[in-house]
Short mmCIF file of C-alpha atoms and ligand atoms in Angstrom, two decimals:
data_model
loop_
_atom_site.label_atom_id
_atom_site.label_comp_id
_atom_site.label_asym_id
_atom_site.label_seq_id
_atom_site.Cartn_x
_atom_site.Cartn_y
_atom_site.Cartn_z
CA UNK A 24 89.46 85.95 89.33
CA UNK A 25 89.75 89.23 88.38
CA UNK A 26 91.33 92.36 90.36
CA UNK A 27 89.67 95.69 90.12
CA UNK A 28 91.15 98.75 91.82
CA UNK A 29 89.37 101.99 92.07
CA UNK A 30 91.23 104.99 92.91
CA UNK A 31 90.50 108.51 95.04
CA UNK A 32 89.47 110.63 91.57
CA UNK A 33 86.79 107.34 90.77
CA UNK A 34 85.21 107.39 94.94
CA UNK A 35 85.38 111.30 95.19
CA UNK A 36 81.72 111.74 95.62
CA UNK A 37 78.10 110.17 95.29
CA UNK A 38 78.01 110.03 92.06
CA UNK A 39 81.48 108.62 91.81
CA UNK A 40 80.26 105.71 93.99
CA UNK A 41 77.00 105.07 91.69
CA UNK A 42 79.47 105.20 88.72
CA UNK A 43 81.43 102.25 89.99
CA UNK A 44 77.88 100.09 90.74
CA UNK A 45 77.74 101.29 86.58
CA UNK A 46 80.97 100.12 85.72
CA UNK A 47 80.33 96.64 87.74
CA UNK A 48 77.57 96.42 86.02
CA UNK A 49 78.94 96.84 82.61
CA UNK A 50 81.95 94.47 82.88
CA UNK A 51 80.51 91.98 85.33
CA UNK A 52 81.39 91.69 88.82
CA UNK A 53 81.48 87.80 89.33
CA UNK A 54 84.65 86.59 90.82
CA UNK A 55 86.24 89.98 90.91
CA UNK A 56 88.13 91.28 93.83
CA UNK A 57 87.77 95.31 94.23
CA UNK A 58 90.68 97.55 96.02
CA UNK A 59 89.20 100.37 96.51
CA UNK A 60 91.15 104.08 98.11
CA UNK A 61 89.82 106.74 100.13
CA UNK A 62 87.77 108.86 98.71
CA UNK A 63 88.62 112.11 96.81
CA UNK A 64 91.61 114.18 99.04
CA UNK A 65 90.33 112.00 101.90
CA UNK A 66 94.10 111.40 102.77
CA UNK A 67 95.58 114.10 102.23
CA UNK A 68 92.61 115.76 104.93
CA UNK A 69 94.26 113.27 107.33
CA UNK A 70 97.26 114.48 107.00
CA UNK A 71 96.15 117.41 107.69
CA UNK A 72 94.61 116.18 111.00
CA UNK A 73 97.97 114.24 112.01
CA UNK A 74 99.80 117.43 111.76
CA UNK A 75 97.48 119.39 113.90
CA UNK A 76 97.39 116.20 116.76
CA UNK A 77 101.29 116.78 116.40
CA UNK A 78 101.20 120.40 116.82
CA UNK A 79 98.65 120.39 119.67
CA UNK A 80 96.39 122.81 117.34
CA UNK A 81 93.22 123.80 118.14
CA UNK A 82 91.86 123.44 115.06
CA UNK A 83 92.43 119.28 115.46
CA UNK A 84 88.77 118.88 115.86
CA UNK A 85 87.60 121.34 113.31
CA UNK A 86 89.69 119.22 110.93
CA UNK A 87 88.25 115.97 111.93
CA UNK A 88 84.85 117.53 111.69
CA UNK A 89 85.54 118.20 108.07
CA UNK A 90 86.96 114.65 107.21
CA UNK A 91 83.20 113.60 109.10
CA UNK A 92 80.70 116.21 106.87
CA UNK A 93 82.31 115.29 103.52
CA UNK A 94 81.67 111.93 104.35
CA UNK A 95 78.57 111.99 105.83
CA UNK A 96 77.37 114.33 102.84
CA UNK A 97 78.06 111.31 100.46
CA UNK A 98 76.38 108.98 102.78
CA UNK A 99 73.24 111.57 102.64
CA UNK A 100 73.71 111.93 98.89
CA UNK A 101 73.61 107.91 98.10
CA UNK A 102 71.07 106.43 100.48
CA UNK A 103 67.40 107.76 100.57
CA UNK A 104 67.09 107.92 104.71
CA UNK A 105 69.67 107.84 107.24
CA UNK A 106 67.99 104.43 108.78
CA UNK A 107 70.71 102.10 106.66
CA UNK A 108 72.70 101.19 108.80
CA UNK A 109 75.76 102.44 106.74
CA UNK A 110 75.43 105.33 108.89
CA UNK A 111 76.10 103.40 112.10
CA UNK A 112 79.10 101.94 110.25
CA UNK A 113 80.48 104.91 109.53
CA UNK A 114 79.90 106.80 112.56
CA UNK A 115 81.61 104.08 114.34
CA UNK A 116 84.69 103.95 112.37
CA UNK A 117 84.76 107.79 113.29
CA UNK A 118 84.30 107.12 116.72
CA UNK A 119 87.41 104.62 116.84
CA UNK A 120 89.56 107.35 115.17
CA UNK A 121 88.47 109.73 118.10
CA UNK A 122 88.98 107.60 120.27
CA UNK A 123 92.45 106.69 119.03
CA UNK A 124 93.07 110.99 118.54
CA UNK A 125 92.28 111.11 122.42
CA UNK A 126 94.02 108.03 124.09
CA UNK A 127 96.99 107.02 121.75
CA UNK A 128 100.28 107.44 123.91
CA UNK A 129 102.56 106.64 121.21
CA UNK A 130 105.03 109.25 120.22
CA UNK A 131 106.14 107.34 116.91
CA UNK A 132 104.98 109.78 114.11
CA UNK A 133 104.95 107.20 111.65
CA UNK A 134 103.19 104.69 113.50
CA UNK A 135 100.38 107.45 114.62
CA UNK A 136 100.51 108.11 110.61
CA UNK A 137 99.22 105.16 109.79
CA UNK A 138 97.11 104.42 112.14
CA UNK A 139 94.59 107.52 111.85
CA UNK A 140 95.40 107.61 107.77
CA UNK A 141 94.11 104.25 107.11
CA UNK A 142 90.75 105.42 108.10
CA UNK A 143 90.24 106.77 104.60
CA UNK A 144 90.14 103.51 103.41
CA UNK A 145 88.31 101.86 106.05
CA UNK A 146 85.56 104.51 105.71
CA UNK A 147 85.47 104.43 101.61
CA UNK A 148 84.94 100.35 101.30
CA UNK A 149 82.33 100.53 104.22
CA UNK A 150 80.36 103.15 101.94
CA UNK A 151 80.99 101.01 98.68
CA UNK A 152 80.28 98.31 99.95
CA UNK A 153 76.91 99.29 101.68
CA UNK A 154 76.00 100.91 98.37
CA UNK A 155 76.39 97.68 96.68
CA UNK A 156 74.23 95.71 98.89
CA UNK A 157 71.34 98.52 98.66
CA UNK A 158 71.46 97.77 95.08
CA UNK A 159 70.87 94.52 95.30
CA UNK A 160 74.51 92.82 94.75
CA UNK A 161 76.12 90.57 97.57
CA UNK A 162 79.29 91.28 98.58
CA UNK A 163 81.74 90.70 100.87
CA UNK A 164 83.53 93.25 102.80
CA UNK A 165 87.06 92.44 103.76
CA UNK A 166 89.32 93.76 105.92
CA UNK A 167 92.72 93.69 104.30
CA UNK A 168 94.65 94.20 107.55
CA UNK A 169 94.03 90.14 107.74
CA UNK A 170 95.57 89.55 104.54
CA UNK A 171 98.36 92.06 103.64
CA UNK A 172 101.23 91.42 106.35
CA UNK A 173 104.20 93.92 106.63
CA UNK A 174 107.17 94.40 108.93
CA UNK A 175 106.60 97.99 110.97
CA UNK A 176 108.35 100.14 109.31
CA UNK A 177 105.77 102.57 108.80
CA UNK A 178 104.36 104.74 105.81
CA UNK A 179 106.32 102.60 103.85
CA UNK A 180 105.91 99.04 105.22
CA UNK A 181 107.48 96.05 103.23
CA UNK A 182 105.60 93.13 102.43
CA UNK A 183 105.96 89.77 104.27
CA UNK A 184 105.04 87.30 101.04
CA UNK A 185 105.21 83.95 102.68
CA UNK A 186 102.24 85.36 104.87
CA UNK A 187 100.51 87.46 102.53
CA UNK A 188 100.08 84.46 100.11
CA UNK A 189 98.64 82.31 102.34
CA UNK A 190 96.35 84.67 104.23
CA UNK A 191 94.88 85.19 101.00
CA UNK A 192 95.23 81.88 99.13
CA UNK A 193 93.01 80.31 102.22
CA UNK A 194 90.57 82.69 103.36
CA UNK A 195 89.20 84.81 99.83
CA UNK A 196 85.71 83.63 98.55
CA UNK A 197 85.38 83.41 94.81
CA UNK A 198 82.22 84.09 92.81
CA UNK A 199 81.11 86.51 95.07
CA UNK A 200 82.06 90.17 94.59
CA UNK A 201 84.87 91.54 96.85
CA UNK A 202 85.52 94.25 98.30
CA UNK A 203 88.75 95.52 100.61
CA UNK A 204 91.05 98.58 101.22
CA UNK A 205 93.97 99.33 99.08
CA UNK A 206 97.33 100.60 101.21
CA UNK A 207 96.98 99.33 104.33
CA UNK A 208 97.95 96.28 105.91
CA UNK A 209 99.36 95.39 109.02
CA UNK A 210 102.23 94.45 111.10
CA UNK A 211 103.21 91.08 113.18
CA UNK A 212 101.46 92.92 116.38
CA UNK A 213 98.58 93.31 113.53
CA UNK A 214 99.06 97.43 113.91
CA UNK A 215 97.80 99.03 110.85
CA UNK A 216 100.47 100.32 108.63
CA UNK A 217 100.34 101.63 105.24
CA UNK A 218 102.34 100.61 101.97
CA UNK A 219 103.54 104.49 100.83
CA UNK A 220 101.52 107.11 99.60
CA UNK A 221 99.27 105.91 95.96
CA UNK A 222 99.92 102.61 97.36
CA UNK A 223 96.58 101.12 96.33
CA UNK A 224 97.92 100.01 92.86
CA UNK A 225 100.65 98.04 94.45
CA UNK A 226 97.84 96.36 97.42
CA UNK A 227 95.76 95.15 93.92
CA UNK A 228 99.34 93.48 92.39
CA UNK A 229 99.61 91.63 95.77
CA UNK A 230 95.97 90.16 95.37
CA UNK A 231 96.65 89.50 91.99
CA UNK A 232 99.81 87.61 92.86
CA UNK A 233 98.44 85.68 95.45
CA UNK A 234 95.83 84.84 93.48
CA UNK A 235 96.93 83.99 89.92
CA UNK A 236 94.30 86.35 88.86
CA UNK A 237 93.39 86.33 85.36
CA UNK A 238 94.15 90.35 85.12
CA UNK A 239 94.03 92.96 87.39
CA UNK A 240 91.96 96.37 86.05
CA UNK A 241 93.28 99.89 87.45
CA UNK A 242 90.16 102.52 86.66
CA UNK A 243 91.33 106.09 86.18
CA UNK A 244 89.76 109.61 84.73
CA UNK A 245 92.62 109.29 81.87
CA UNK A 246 91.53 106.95 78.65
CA UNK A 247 94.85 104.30 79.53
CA UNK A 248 98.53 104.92 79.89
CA UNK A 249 99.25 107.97 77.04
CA UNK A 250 102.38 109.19 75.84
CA UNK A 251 102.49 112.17 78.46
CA UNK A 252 100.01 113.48 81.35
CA UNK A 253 97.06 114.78 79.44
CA UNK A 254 97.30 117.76 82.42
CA UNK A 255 100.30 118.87 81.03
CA UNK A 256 100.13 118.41 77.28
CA UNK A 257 97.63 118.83 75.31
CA UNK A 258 98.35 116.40 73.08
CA UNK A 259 98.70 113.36 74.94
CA UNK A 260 97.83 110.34 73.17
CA UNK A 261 96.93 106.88 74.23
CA UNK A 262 99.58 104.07 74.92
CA UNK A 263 97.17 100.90 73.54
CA UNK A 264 99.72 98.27 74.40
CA UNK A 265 102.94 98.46 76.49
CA UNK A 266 105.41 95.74 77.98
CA UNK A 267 105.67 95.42 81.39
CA UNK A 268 109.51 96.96 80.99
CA UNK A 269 108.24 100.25 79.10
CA UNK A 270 105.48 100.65 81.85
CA UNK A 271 108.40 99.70 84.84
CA UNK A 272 110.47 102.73 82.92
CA UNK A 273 107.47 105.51 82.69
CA UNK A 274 106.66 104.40 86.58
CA UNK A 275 110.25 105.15 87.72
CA UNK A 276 110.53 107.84 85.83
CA UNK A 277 107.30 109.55 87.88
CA UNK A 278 104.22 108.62 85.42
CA UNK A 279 101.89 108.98 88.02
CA UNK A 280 99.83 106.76 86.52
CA UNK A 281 100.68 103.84 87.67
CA UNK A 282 102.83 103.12 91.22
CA UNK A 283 106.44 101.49 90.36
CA UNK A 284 106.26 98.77 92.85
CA UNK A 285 102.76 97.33 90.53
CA UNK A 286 104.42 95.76 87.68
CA UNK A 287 106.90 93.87 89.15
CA UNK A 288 104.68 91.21 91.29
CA UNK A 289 102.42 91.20 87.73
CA UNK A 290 105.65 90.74 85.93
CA UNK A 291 106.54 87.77 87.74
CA UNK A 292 103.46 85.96 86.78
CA UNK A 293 102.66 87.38 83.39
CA UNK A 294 99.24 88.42 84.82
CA UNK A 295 97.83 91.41 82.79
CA UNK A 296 97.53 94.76 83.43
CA UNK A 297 94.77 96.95 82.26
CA UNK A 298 94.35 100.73 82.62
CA UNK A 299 90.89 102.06 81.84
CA UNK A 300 88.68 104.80 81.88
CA UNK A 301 85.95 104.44 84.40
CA UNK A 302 83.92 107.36 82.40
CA UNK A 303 84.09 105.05 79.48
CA UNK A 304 84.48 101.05 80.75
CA UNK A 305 83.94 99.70 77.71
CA UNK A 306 86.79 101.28 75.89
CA UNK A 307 90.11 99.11 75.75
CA UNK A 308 92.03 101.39 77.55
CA UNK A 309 95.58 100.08 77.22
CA UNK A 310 97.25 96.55 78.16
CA UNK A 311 100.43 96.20 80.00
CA UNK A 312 101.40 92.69 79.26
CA UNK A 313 105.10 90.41 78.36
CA UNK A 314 106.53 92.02 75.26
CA UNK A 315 102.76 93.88 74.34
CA UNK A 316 105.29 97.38 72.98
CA UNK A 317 104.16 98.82 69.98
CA UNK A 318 106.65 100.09 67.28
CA UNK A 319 107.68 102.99 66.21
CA UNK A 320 107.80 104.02 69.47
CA UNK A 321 105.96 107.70 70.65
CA UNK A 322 108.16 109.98 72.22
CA UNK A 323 107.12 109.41 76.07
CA UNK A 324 107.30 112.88 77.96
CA UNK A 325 107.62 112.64 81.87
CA UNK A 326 107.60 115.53 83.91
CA UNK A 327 108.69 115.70 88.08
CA UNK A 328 108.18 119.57 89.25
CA UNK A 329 109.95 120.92 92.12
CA UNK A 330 113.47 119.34 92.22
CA UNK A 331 116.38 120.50 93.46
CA UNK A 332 119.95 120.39 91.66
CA UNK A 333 122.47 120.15 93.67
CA UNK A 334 126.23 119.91 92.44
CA UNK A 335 128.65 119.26 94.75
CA UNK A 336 132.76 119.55 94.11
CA UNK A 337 135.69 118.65 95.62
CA UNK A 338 136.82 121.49 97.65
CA UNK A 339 140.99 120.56 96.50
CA UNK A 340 140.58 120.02 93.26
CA UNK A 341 140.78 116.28 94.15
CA UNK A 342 138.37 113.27 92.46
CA UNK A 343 134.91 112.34 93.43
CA UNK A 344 135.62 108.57 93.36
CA UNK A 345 133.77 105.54 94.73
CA UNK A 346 134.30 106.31 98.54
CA UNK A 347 132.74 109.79 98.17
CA UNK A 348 129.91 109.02 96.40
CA UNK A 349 128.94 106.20 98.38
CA UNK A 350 129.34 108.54 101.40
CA UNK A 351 127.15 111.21 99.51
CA UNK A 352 124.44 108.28 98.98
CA UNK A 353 124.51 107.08 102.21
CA UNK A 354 123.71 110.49 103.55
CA UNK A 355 121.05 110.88 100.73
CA UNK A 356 119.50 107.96 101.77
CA UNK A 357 119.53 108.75 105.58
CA UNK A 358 117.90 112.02 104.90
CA UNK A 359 115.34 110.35 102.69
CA UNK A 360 116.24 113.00 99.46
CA UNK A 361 114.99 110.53 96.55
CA UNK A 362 117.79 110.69 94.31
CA UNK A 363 116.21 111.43 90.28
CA UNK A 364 119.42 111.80 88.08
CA UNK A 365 123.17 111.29 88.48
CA UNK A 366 125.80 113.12 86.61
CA UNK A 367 129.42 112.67 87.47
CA UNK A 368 132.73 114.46 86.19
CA UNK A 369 135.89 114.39 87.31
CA UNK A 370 135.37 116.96 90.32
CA UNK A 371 132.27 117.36 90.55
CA UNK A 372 128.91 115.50 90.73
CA UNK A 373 125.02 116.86 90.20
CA UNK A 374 121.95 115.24 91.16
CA UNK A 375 118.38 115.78 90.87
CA UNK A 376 116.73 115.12 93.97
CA UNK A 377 113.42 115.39 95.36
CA UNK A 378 112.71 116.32 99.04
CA UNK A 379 109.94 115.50 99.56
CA UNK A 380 110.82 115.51 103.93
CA UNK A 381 112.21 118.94 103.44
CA UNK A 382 115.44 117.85 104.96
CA UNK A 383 117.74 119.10 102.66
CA UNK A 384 118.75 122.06 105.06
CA UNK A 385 120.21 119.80 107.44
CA UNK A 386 121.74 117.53 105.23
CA UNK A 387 123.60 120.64 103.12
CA UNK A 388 124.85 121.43 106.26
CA UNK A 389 126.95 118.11 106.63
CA UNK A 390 127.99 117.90 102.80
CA UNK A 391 129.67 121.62 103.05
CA UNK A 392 131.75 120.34 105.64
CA UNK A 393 133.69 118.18 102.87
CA UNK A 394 132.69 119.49 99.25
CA UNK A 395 131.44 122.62 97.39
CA UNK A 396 128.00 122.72 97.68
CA UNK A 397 125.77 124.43 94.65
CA UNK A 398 122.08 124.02 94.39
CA UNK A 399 119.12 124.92 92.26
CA UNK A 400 115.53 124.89 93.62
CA UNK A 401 112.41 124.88 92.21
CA UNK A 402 113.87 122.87 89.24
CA UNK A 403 111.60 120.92 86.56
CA UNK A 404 112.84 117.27 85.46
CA UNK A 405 111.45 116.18 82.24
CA UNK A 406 112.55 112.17 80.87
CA UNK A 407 112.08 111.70 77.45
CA UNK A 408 111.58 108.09 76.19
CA UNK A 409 112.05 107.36 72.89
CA UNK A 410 112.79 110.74 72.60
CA UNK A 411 113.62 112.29 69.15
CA UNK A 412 115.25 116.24 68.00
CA UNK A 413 111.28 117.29 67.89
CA UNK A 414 110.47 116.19 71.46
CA UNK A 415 113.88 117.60 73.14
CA UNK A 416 113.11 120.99 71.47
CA UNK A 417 109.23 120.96 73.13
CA UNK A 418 110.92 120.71 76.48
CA UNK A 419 113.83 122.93 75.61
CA UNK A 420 111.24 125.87 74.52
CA UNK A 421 111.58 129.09 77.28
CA UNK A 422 113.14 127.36 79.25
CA UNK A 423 116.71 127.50 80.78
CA UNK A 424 118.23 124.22 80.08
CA UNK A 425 120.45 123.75 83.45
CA UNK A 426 121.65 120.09 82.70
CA UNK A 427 120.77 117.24 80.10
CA UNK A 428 121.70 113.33 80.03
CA UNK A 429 121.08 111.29 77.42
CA UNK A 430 121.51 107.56 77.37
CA UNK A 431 120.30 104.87 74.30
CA UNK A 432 116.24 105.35 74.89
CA UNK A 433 116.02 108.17 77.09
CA UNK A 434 117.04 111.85 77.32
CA UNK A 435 116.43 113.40 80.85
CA UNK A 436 116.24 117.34 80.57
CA UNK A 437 116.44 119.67 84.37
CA UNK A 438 114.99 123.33 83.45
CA UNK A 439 114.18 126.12 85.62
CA UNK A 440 111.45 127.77 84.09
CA UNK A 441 112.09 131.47 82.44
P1 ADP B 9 93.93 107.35 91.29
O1 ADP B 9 92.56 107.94 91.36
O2 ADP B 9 93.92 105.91 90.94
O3 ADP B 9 94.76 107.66 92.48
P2 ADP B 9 95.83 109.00 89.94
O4 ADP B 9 95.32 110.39 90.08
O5 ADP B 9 96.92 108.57 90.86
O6 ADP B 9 94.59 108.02 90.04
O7 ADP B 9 96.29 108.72 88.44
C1 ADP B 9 95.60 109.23 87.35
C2 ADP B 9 96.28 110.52 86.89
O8 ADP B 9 97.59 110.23 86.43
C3 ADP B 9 95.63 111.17 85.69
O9 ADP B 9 94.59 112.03 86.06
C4 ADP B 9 96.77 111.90 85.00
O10 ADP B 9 96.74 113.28 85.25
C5 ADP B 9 98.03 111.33 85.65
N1 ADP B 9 99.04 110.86 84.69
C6 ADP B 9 100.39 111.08 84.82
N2 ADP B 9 101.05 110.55 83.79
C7 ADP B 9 100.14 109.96 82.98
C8 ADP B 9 100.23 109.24 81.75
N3 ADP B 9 101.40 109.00 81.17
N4 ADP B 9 99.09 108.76 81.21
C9 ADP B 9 97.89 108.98 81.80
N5 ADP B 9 97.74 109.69 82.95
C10 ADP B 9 98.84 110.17 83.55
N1 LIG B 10 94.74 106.85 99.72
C1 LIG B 10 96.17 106.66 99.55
C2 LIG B 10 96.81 107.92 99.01
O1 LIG B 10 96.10 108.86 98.68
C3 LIG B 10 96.49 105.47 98.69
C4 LIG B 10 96.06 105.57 97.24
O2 LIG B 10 95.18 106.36 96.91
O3 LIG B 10 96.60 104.83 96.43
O4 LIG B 10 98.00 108.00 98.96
MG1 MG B 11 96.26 108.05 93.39
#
């Protein structure tokens, strides 16, 4: 079997949608599994309507209203009347997250998250999936809350394996065409929760794992995996093979292309991974696979905007040993700051963070009891792999270079821009 996973930019409109029927129809869709995301900035819109139901805002509805009209506009855009009964489909899913907007009791924020998000995906696969059948191909619509099973913590939900794998091993029909949400699954009390935002890559490695596929396909608006984000530089150029070890790196690092927590379920089972263009589905696109690097290595440019440097010293001159930095990361980690870069000297100790919870207020507040407490905002991170004197001076260039670590294959560079 094969795994196919289509992301927001592929599903962003009706033409989007027809291009996938293309692409199935250009690689074959027999035995393939599709994860598919919400459409476009479907989620983000969400989260937009989770913080007005929050905040009590009057403009709740409004926003819901909007999430409806794009929607319905691609509905309107891909079938030739309103009769399918796609409409009624999606229409009801909207009237379950109404429903859910006007009687939910729970004050949980995460929980409420997830379950109002998740109808991004719900909605997207229901509109695929109709398409599909209008044009003729069978398929079966699943919903993945029956497969992928998570503890409850929410918006970030950890996956139970034991049940995954046999949800999945029993109750998915091959040679037939697939098709389920990516991100969601659900909890013991079968509550939706969701797997952490650009999840959807990850929910097509759990398939995959559970069902020794033969590959799993991620379809992007980028040719493959290329040595930097083609949004950023201009010359980007395409990775055509990397090992699963140089594509765990450029994940971690922030390549957006590709969410860490994919490769390591593929890893395990030495199942392929394939990043293609869905403008172009014939082209090779590049193949993550055991030991597939390429030498010489291209200089891999990574880029993370909006950090914050913080350096924090010892207030009497004393050390930052073990027992203070495991403090410091134990308060990092309870304020959620993702920790990018470490550098340690004898009294004092920097780190790139991201906060992406804006919580760093509070926390500051708690670390100037004890230390010195500097920071930088607004701070760029760029990681260099396989870096080289050429590449370090392209990232150096107008900029102010406010901190720079370099280890055997990768030089990490924090700038604030001139
Ligand atoms: P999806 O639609 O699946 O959510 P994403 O938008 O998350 O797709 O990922 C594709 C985007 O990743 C590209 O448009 C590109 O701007 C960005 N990107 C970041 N780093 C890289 C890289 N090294 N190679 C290719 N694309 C990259
Ligand atoms: N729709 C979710 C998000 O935007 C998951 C995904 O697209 O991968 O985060
Ligand atoms: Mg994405």
């Amino acid at each position: 079997m094969r795994v196919f996973k289509f992301g927001g930019a592929s599903v962003k409109d009706a033409a989007g949608i027809k291009n996938v029927y293309d692409v199935l129809q250009q690689v074959g869709y027999e035995d393939v599994l599709v994860i598919v995301s919400a459409m476009g900035k479907t989620t983000n819109a969400l989260e937009e309507v989770i913080k007005n139901y929050f905040d009590k805002s009057p403009e709740l509805n409004s926003s819901v209203q909007e999430v409806k009209k794009y929607h319905n506009q691609i509905l309107l855009d891909l079938f030739e009347n309103d009769k399918n009964e796609v409409f009624a489909a999606v229409n009801a899913q909207f009237a379950d997250l109404e429903y859910f907007l006007a009687h939910n009791k729970s004050p949980n924020y995460n929980f409420v998250y997830d379950q109002i998000v998740s109808y991004g995906e719900l909605i997207s696969t229901t509109i695929l999936s109709h398409f599909m059948s209008f044009k003729g191909i069978q398929t079966q619509w699943l919903d993945v809350r029956n497969f992928v099973k998570t503890d409850s913590t929410y918006r970030d939900a950890e996956v139970d394996w034991d049940l995954t794998q046999k949800n999945i091993a029993n109750n998915i029909k091959r040679k037939i065409l697939n098709i389920t949400q990516g991100f969601l699954g659900s909890d013991e009390n079968n509550f939706t929760t969701t797997l952490g935002r650009e999840g959807s890559d990850y929910s097509a490695a759990i398939f995959a794992y559970c069902l020794n596929a033969e590959s799993v396909t991620i379809w992007k608006d980028v040719p493959g995996v290329m040595n930097a984000d083609p949004r950023y530089f201009e010359n980007a150029s395409l990775l055509n093979q990397i090992s699963y070890r140089e594509a765990i790196e450029l994940a971690f690092y922030g390549a957006s292309v590709i969410h860490p927590k994919t490769l390591q379920p593929l890893q395990k089972k030495e199942i392929p991974l394939y990043v293609k263009s869905f403008i172009n589905p014939l082209l090779p696109g590049t193949r993550v696979a055991k030991g597939a690097d390429l030498e010489p290595y291209l200089p891999c440019f990574i880029v993370k905007r909006n950090q914050l440097l913080i350096s924090l010293s010892s207030i009497d001159f004393s050390f930052i040993m073990e027992e203070n930095i495991s403090e410091i990361f134990g308060l990092f980690h309870q304020f959620k700051l993702k920790v990018n870069l470490i550098q340690n000297s004898a009294i004092s100790f920097s780190v790139c963070v991201e906060d992406k919870f804006g919580n760093f207020n509070e926390l500051n507040a708690i670390l100037s009891k004890k230390f010195k407490v500097d920071f930088t905002e607004n701070v760029t991170l760029y990681t260099i792999r396989h870096f080289n004197e050429n590449a370090a001076q392209t990232v150096e260039e107008n900029k102010t270079v406010l901190l720079k670590q370099v280890s055997r294959e990768t030089m990490q560079i924090v700038t604030k821009e001139n």
